mmCIF file of C-alpha atoms in Angstrom:
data_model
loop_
_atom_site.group_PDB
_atom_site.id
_atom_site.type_symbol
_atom_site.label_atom_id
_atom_site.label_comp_id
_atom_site.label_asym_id
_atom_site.label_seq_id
_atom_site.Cartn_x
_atom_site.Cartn_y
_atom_site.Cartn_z
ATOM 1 C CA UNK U 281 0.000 0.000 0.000
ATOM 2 C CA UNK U 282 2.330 2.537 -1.017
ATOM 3 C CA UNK U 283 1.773 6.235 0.219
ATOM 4 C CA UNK U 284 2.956 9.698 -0.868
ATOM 5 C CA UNK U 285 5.873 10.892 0.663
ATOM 6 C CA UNK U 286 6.728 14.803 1.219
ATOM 7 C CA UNK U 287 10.641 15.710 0.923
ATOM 8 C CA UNK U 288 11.807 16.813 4.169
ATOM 9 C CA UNK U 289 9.346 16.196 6.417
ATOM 10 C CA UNK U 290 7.380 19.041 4.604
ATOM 11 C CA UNK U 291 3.426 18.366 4.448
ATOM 12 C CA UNK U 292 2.533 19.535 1.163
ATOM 13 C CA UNK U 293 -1.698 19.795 1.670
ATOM 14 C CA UNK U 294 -3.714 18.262 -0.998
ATOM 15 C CA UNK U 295 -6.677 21.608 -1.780
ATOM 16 C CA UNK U 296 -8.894 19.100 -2.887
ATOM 17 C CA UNK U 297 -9.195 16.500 -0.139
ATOM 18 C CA UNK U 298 -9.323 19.772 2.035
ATOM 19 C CA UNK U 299 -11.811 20.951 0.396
ATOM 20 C CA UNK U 300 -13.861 17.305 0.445
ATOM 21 C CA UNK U 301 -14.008 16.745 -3.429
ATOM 22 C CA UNK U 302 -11.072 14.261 -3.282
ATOM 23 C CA UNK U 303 -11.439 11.703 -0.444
ATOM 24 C CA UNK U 304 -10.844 8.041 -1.183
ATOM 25 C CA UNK U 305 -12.184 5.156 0.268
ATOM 26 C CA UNK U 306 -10.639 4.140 3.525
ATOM 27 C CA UNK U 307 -8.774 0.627 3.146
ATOM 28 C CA UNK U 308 -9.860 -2.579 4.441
ATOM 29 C CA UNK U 309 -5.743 -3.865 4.406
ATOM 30 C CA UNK U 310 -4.488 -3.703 7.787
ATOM 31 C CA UNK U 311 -1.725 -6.022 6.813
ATOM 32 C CA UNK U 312 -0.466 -3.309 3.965
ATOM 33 C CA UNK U 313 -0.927 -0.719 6.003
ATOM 34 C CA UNK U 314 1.318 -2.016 8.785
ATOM 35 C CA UNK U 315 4.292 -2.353 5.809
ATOM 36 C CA UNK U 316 3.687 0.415 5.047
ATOM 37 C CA UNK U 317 4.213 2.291 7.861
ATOM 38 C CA UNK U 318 7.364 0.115 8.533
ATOM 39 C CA UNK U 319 8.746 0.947 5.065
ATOM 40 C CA UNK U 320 8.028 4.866 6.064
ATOM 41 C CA UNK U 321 10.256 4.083 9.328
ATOM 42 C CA UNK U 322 13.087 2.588 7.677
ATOM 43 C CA UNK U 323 14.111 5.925 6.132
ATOM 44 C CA UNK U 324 13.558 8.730 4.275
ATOM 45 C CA UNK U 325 11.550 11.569 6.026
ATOM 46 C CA UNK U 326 10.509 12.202 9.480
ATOM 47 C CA UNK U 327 7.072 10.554 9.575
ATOM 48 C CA UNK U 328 4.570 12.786 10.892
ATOM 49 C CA UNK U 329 1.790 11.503 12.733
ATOM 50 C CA UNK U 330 -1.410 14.203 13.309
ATOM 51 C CA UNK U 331 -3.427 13.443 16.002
ATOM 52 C CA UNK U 332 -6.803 11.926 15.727
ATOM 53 C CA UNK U 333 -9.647 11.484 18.517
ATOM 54 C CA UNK U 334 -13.114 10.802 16.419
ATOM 55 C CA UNK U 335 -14.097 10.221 13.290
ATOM 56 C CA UNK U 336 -14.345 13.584 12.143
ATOM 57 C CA UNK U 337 -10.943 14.442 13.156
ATOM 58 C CA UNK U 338 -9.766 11.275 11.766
ATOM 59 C CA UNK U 339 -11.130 11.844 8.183
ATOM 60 C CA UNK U 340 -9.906 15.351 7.801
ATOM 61 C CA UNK U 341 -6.431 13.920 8.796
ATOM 62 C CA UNK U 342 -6.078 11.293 6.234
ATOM 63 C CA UNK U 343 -7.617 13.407 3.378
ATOM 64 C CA UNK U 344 -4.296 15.127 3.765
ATOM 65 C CA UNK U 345 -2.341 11.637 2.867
ATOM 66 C CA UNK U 346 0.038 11.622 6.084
ATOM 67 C CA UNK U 347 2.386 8.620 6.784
ATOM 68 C CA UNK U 348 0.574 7.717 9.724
ATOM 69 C CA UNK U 349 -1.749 9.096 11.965
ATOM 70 C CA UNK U 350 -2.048 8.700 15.842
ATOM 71 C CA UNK U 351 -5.026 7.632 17.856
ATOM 72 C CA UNK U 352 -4.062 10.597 21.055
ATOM 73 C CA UNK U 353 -5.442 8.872 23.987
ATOM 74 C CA UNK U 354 -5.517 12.341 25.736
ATOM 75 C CA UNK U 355 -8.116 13.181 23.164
ATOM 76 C CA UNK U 356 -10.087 10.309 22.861
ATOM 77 C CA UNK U 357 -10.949 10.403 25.901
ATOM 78 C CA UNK U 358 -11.587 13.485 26.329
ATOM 79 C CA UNK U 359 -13.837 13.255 23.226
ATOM 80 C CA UNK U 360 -15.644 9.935 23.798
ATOM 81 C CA UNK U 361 -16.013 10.473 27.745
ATOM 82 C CA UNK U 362 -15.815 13.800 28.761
ATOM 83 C CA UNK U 363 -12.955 12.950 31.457
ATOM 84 C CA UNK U 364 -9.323 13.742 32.127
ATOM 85 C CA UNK U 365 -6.522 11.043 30.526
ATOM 86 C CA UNK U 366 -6.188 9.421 34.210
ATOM 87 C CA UNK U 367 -7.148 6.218 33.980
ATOM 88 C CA UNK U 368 -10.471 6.172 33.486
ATOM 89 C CA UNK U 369 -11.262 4.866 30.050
ATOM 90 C CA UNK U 370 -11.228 1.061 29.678
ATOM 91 C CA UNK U 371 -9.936 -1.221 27.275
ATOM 92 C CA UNK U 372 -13.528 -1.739 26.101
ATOM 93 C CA UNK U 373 -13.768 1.739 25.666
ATOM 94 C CA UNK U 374 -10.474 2.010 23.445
ATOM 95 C CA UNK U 375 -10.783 -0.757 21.503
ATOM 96 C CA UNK U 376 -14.188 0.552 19.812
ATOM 97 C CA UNK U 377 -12.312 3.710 18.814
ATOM 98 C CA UNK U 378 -9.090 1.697 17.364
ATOM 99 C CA UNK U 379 -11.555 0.117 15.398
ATOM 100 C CA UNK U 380 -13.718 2.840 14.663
ATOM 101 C CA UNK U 381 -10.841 4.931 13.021
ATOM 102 C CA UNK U 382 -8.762 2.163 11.212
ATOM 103 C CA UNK U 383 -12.254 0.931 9.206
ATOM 104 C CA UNK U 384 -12.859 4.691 7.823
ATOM 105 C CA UNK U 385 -9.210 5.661 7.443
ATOM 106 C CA UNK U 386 -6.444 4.900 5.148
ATOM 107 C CA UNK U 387 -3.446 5.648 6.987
ATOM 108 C CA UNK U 388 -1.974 3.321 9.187
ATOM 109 C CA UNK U 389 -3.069 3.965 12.782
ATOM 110 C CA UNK U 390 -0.746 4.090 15.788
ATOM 111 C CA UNK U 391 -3.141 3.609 19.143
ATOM 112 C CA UNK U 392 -2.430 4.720 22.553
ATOM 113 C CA UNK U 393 -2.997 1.408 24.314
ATOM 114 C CA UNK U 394 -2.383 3.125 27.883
ATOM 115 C CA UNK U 395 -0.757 0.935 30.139
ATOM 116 C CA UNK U 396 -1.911 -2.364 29.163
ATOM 117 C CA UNK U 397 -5.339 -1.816 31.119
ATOM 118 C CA UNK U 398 -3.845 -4.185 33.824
ATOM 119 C CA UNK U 399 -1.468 -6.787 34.370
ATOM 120 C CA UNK U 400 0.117 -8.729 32.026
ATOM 121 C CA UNK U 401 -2.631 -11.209 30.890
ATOM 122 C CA UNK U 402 -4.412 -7.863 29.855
ATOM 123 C CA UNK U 403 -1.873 -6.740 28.069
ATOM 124 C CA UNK U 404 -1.969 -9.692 26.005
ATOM 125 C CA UNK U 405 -5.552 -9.310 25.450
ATOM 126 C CA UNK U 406 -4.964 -5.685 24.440
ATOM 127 C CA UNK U 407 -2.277 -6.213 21.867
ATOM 128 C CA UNK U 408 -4.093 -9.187 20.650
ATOM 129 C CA UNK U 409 -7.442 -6.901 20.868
ATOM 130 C CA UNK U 410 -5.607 -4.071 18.944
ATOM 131 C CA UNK U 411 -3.776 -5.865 16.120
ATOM 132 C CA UNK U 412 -7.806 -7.480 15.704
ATOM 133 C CA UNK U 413 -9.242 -3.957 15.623
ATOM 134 C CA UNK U 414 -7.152 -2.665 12.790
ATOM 135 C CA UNK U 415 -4.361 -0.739 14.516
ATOM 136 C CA UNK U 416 -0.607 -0.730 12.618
ATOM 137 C CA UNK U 417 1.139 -0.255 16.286
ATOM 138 C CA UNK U 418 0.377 -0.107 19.979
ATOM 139 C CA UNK U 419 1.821 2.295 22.281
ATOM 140 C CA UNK U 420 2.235 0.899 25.472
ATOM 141 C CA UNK U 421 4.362 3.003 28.907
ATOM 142 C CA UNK U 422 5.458 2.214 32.119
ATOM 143 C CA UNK U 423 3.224 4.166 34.353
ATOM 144 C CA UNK U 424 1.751 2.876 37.327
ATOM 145 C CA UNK U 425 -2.223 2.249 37.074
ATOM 146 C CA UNK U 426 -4.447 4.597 36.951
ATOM 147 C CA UNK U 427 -2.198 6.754 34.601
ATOM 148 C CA UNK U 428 -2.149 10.103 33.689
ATOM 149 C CA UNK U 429 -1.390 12.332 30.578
ATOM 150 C CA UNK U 430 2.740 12.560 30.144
ATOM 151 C CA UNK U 431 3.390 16.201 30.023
ATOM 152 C CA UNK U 432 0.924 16.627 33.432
ATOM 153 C CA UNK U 433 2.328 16.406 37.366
ATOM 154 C CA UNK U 434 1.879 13.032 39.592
ATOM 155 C CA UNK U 435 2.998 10.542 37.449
ATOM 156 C CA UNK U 436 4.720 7.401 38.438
ATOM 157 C CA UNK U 437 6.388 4.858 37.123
ATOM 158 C CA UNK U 438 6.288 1.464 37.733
ATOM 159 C CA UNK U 439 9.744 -0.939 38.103
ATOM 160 C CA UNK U 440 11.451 -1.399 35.124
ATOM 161 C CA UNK U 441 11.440 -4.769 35.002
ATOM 162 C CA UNK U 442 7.800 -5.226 35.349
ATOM 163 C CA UNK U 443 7.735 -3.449 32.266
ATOM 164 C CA UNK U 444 10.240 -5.530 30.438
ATOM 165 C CA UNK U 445 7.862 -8.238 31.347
ATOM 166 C CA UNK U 446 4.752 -6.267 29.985
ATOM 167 C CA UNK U 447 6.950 -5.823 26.454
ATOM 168 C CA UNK U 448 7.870 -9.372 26.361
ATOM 169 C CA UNK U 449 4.381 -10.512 26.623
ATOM 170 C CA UNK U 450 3.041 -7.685 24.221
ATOM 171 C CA UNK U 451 5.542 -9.300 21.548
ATOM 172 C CA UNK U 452 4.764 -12.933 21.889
ATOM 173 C CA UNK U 453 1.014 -12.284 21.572
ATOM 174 C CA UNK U 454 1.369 -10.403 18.326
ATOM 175 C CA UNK U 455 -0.016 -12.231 15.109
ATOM 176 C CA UNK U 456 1.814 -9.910 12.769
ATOM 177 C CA UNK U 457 5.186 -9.237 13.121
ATOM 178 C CA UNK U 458 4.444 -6.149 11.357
ATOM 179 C CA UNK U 459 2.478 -4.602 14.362
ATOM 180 C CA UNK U 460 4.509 -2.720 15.538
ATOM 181 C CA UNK U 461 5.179 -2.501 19.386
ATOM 182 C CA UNK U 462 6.167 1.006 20.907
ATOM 183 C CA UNK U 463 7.648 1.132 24.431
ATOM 184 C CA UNK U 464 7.376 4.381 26.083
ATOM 185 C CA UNK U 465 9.246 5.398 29.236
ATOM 186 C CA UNK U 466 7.521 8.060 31.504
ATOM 187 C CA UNK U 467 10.391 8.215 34.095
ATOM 188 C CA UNK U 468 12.163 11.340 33.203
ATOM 189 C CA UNK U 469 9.860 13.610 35.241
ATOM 190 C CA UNK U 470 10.082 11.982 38.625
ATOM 191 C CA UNK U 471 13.460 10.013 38.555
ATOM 192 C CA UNK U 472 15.351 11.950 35.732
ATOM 193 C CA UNK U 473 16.848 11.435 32.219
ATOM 194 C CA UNK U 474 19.676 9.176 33.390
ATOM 195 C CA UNK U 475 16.940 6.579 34.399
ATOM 196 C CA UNK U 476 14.588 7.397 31.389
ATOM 197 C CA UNK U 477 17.493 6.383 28.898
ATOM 198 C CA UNK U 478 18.371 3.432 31.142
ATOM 199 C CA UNK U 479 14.508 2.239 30.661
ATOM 200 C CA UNK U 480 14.380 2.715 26.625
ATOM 201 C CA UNK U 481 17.953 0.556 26.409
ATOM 202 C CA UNK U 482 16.227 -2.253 28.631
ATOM 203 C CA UNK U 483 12.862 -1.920 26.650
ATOM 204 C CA UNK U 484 14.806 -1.648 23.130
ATOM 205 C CA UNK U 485 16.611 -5.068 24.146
ATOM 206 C CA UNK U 486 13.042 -7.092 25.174
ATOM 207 C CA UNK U 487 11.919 -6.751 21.709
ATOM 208 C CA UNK U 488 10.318 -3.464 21.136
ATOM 209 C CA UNK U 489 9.799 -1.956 17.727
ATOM 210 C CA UNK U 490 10.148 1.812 18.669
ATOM 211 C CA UNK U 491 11.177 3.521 21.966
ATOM 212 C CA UNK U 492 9.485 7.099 22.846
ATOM 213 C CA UNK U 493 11.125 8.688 26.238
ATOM 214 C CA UNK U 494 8.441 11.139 27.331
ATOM 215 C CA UNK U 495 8.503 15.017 28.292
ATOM 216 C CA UNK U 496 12.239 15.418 27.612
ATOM 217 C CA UNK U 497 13.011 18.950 28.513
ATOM 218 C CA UNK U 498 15.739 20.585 26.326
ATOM 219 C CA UNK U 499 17.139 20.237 22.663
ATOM 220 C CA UNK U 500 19.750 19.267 24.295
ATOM 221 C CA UNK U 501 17.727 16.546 26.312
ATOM 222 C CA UNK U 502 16.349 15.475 22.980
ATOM 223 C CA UNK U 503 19.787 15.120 21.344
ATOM 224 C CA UNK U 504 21.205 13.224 23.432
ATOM 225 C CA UNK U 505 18.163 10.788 23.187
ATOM 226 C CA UNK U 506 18.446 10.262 19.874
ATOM 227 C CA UNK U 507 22.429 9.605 19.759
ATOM 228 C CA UNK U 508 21.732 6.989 22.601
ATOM 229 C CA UNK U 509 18.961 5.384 21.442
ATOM 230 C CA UNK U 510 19.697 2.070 19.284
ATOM 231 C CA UNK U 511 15.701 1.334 17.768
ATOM 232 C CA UNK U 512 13.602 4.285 15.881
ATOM 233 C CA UNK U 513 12.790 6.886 18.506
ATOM 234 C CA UNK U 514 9.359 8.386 18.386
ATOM 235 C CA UNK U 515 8.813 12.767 19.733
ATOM 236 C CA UNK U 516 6.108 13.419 21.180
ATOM 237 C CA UNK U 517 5.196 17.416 20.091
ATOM 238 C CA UNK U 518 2.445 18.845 22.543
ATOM 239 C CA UNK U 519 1.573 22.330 21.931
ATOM 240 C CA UNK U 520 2.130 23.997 25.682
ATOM 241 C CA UNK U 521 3.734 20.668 27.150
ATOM 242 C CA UNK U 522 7.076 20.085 28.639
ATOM 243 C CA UNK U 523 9.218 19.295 25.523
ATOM 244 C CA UNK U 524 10.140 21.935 22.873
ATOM 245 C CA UNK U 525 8.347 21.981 19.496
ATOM 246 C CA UNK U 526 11.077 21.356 16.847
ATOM 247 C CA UNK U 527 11.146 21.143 12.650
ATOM 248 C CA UNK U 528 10.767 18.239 11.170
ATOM 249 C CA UNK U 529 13.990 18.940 10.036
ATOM 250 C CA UNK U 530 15.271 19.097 13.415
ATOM 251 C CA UNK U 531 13.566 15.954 15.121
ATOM 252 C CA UNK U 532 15.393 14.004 11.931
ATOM 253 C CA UNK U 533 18.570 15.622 12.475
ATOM 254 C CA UNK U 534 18.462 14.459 16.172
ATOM 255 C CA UNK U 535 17.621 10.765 14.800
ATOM 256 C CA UNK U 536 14.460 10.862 15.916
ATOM 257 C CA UNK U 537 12.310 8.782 12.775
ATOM 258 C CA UNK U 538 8.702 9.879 13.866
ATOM 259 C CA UNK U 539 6.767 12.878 15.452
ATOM 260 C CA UNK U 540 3.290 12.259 17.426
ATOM 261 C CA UNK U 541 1.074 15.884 17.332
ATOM 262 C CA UNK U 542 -1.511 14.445 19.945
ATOM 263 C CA UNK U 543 -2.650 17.785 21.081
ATOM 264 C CA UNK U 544 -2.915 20.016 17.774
ATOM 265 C CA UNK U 545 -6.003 18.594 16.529
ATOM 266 C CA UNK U 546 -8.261 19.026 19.173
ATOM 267 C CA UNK U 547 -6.593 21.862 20.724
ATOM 268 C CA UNK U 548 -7.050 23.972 17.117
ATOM 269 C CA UNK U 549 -10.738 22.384 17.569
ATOM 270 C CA UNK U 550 -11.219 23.546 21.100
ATOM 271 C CA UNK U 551 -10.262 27.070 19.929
ATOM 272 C CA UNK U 552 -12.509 27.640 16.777
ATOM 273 C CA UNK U 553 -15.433 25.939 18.433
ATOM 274 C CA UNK U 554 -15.119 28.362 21.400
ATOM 275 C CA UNK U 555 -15.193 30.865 18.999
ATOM 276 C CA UNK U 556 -17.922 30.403 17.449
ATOM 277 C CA UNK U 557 -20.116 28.899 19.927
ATOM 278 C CA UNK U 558 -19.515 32.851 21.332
ATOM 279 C CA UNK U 559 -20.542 34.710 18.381
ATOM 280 C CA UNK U 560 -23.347 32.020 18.230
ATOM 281 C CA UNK U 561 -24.493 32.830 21.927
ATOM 282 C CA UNK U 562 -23.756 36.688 21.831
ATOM 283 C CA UNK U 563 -25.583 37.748 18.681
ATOM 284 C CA UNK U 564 -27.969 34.895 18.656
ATOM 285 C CA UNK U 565 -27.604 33.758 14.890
ATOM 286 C CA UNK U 566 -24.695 32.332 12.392
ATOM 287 C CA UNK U 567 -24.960 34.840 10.168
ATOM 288 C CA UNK U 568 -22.135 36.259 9.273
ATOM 289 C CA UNK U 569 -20.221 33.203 10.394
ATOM 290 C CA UNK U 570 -19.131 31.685 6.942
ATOM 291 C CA UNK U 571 -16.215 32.367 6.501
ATOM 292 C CA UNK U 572 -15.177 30.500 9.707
ATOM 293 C CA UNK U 573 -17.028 27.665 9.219
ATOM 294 C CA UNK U 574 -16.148 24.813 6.571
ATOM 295 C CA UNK U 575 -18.258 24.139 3.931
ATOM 296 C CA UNK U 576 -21.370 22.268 4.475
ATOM 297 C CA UNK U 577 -21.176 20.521 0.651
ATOM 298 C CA UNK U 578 -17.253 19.916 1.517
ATOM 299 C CA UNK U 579 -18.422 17.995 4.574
ATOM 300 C CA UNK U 580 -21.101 15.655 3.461
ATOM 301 C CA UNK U 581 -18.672 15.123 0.946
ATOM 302 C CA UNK U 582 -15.692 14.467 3.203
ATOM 303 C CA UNK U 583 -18.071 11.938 5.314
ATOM 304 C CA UNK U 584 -18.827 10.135 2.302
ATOM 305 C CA UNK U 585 -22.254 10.851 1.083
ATOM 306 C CA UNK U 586 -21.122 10.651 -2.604
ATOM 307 C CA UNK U 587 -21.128 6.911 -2.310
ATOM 308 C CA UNK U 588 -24.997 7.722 -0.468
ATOM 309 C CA UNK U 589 -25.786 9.640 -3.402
ATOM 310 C CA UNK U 590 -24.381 6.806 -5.659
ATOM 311 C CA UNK U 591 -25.982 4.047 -4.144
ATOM 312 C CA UNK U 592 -29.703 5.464 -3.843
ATOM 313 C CA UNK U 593 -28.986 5.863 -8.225
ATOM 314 C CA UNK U 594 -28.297 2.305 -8.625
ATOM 315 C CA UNK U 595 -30.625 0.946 -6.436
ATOM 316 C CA UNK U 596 -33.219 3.180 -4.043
ATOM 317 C CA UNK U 597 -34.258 5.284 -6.950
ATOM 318 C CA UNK U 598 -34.864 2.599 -9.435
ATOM 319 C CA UNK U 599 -37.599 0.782 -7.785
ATOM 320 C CA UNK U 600 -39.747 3.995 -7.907
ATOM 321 C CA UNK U 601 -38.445 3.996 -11.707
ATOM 322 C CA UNK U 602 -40.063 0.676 -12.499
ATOM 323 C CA UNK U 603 -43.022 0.900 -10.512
ATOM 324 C CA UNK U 604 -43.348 4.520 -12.414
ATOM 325 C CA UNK U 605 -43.151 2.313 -15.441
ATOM 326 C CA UNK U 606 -45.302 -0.585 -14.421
ATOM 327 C CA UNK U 607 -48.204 2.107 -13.551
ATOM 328 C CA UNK U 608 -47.859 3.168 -16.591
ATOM 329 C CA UNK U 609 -48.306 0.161 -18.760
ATOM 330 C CA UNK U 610 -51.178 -0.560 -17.170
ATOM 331 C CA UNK U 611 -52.770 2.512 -17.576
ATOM 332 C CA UNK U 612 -51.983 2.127 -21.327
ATOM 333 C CA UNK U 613 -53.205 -1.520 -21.326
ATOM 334 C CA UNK U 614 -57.150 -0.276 -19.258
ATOM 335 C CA UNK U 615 -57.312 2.104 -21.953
#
C-alpha cells in the first residue's frame, strides 16, 4: 500500500481532499498498512503523525495523505467520555475507537494502548485486541495504574522490570510481526533522564519496535536521546507541554524517525469551536459566520455521502423507476 511521501518532512496539503471533493475510500488492508508504515520508518523523512480522537478528526487527517496518523489517547478520551486522561477509560472503551478509526481511514493507525489496562494477561488481550481492531502499532508506557497524561504532574512509574515483562508478553502475543510494538518510558519527570534512557535501552533489548522517552526537557535533552537510542525513537510534540516543538527537520537531524502531534487537533478544535459557539451565543444567529465555518457541501462530501448519493442511483431510486413504469403500462393496457 504505497503512500505519498513529502521531501523533508514538509506536508505539502492536498486543496482538494481539504476541500472534500477528493477523499478516497478508507482501506480494508491492515496487513499493507502495517508495511507500510514500517517501510516509512526505515528511512527517508521524518514521519509525521497528526493526532486523531473521532471520526471527524480522523477523516480530515487522512484526506491530507500523512504517513501515519495517531489515535491521542488524551483526546479520545476526552472526546468519547468527557474525562481527564487518568485512567479512566477502559480497554472496552479504546478498543471501539481503534476500530472505529482504522475501518474509515487509510493511513496506518498508531493507538495509545495506555498501560496495558492491567497486568500482564491484559496486556496480552490488548495487543491481541488491537492488532484485531485494525491498529498498525500499539503504544504501550510504564506508568503505574491509573495513569495520567505525560506532560501533566503526579505521574509514576512502575519498576522497570515489570515493564520488560509487559513488552515481552506484548511481543509474543502479536499475530503480525508487522504490528509494531512502541515502548514508552515516563520516568524522566520523577526520577530523571539518566533513568529514562536506562529504561528505553532495557525496553529496546526485550523486543520493542520503537522507543518514545516522554517530556524530555531541552534540545539538548532530545539530542542526546536520539544519539543513545539504538531502535527508531518516536517525539512526542504537545503544543504547551514540557518538551520543545522542533522542525521536522530538526527531530530528523536528532535521529528521531517519527513525530506524534496528539494535542494540535483538538486543541485547534477547542479554539474555533469556542469561537464560534460565542458569536453564536452573543448575537444569537450564524450569520455572518461563513467564513469560519467549513463548507457544508465539503463535509457531506468528506463523510462520504457521494457513495450515499451513488448508491440510492443504482438501487433506491430505481424501484420507484419501475413501478413509475409498471403504472404506466397498465394505464396504457385499461385504456
Amino acid at each position: 500500500m504505497p503512500r505519498r511521501t513529502h521531501e523533508s518532512g514538509k506536508h505539502a496539503p492536498n486543496k482538494e481532499a481539504t476541500l472534500g471533493t477528493n477523499v478516497t475510500q478508507p482501506s480494508a488492508d491492515p496487513a499493507g498498512k502495517r508495511q507500510a508504515l514500517k517501510a516509512a520508518l526505515a528511512g527517508g523523512p521524518l514521519v509525521v503523525a497528526p493526532g486523531v480522537f473521532d471520526l471527524i478528526s480522523a477523516r480530515l487527517a487522512d484526506a491530507q495523505d500523512p504517513a501515519a496518523l495517531y489515535m491521542t489517547g488524551y483526546g479520545t478520551v476526552a472526546s468519547h467520555l468527557g474525562v481527564p486522561d487518568a485512567g479512566l477509560a477502559t480497554y472496552t472503551d479504546m478498543v471501539g475507537r481503534v476500530r472505529q478509526l482504522a475501518q474509515h481511514t487509510r493511513a496506518p493507525l498508531i493507538a495509545d494502548g495506555d498501560t496495558g489496562y492491567g497486568g500482564l494477561l491484559n496486556v496480552q488481550h490488548t495487543v491481541r485486541g488491537y492488532e484485531q481492531a485494525g491498529a498498525a502499532a500499539i503504544q504501550l508506557e510504564d506508568q503505574e495504574f491509573p495513569k495520567k497524561c505525560g506532560h501533566t504532574p503526579g505521574r509514576r512509574v512502575v519498576a522497570a522490570e515489570e515493564m520488560v515483562k509487559k513488552i515481552r508478553v506484548a511481543v509474543d502475543s502479536r499475530d503480525d510481526p508487522d504490528f509494531l510494538i512502541i515502548a514508552r518510558t515516563d520516568a524522566r519527570t520523577t526520577h530523571g533522564l539518566e533513568e529514562a534512557l536506562r529504561r528505553i535501552a532495557l525496553y529496546g533489548e526485550a523486543g520493542a519496535d520503537m522507543l518514545f522517552l516522554e517530556a524530555p526537557e531541552s534540545e539538548r535533552e532530545m539530542e542526546r536521546i536520539g544519539g543513545e537510542a539504538d531502535k527508531p525513537l518516536v517525539a512526542n510534540m504537545v503544543e504547551g507541554g514540557r518538551t520543545p516543538v522542533l522542525s521536522a527537520e530538526r527531530l530528523r537531524a536528532f535521529g528521531y524517525r517519527m513525530a506524534i502531534y496528539p494535542a494540535t487537533g483538538f486543541l485547534a478544535a477547542a479554539a474555533m469551536l469556542e469561537r464560534v459557539y460565542a458569536d453564536l451565543v452573543a448575537t444569537g444567529s450564524s450569520a455572518g459566520l461563513d467564513h469560519q465555518l467549513y463548507s457544508f457541501d465539503a463535509f457531506s462530501r468528506l463523510m462520504g455521502f457521494e457513495e450515499v448519493w451513488a448508491f440510492d442511483r443504482r438501487h433506491a431510486d430505481e424501484p420507484d423507476n419501475v413501478a413509475a413504469a409498471g403504472s404506466e403500462r397498465t394505464k396504457d393496457q385499461e385504456d
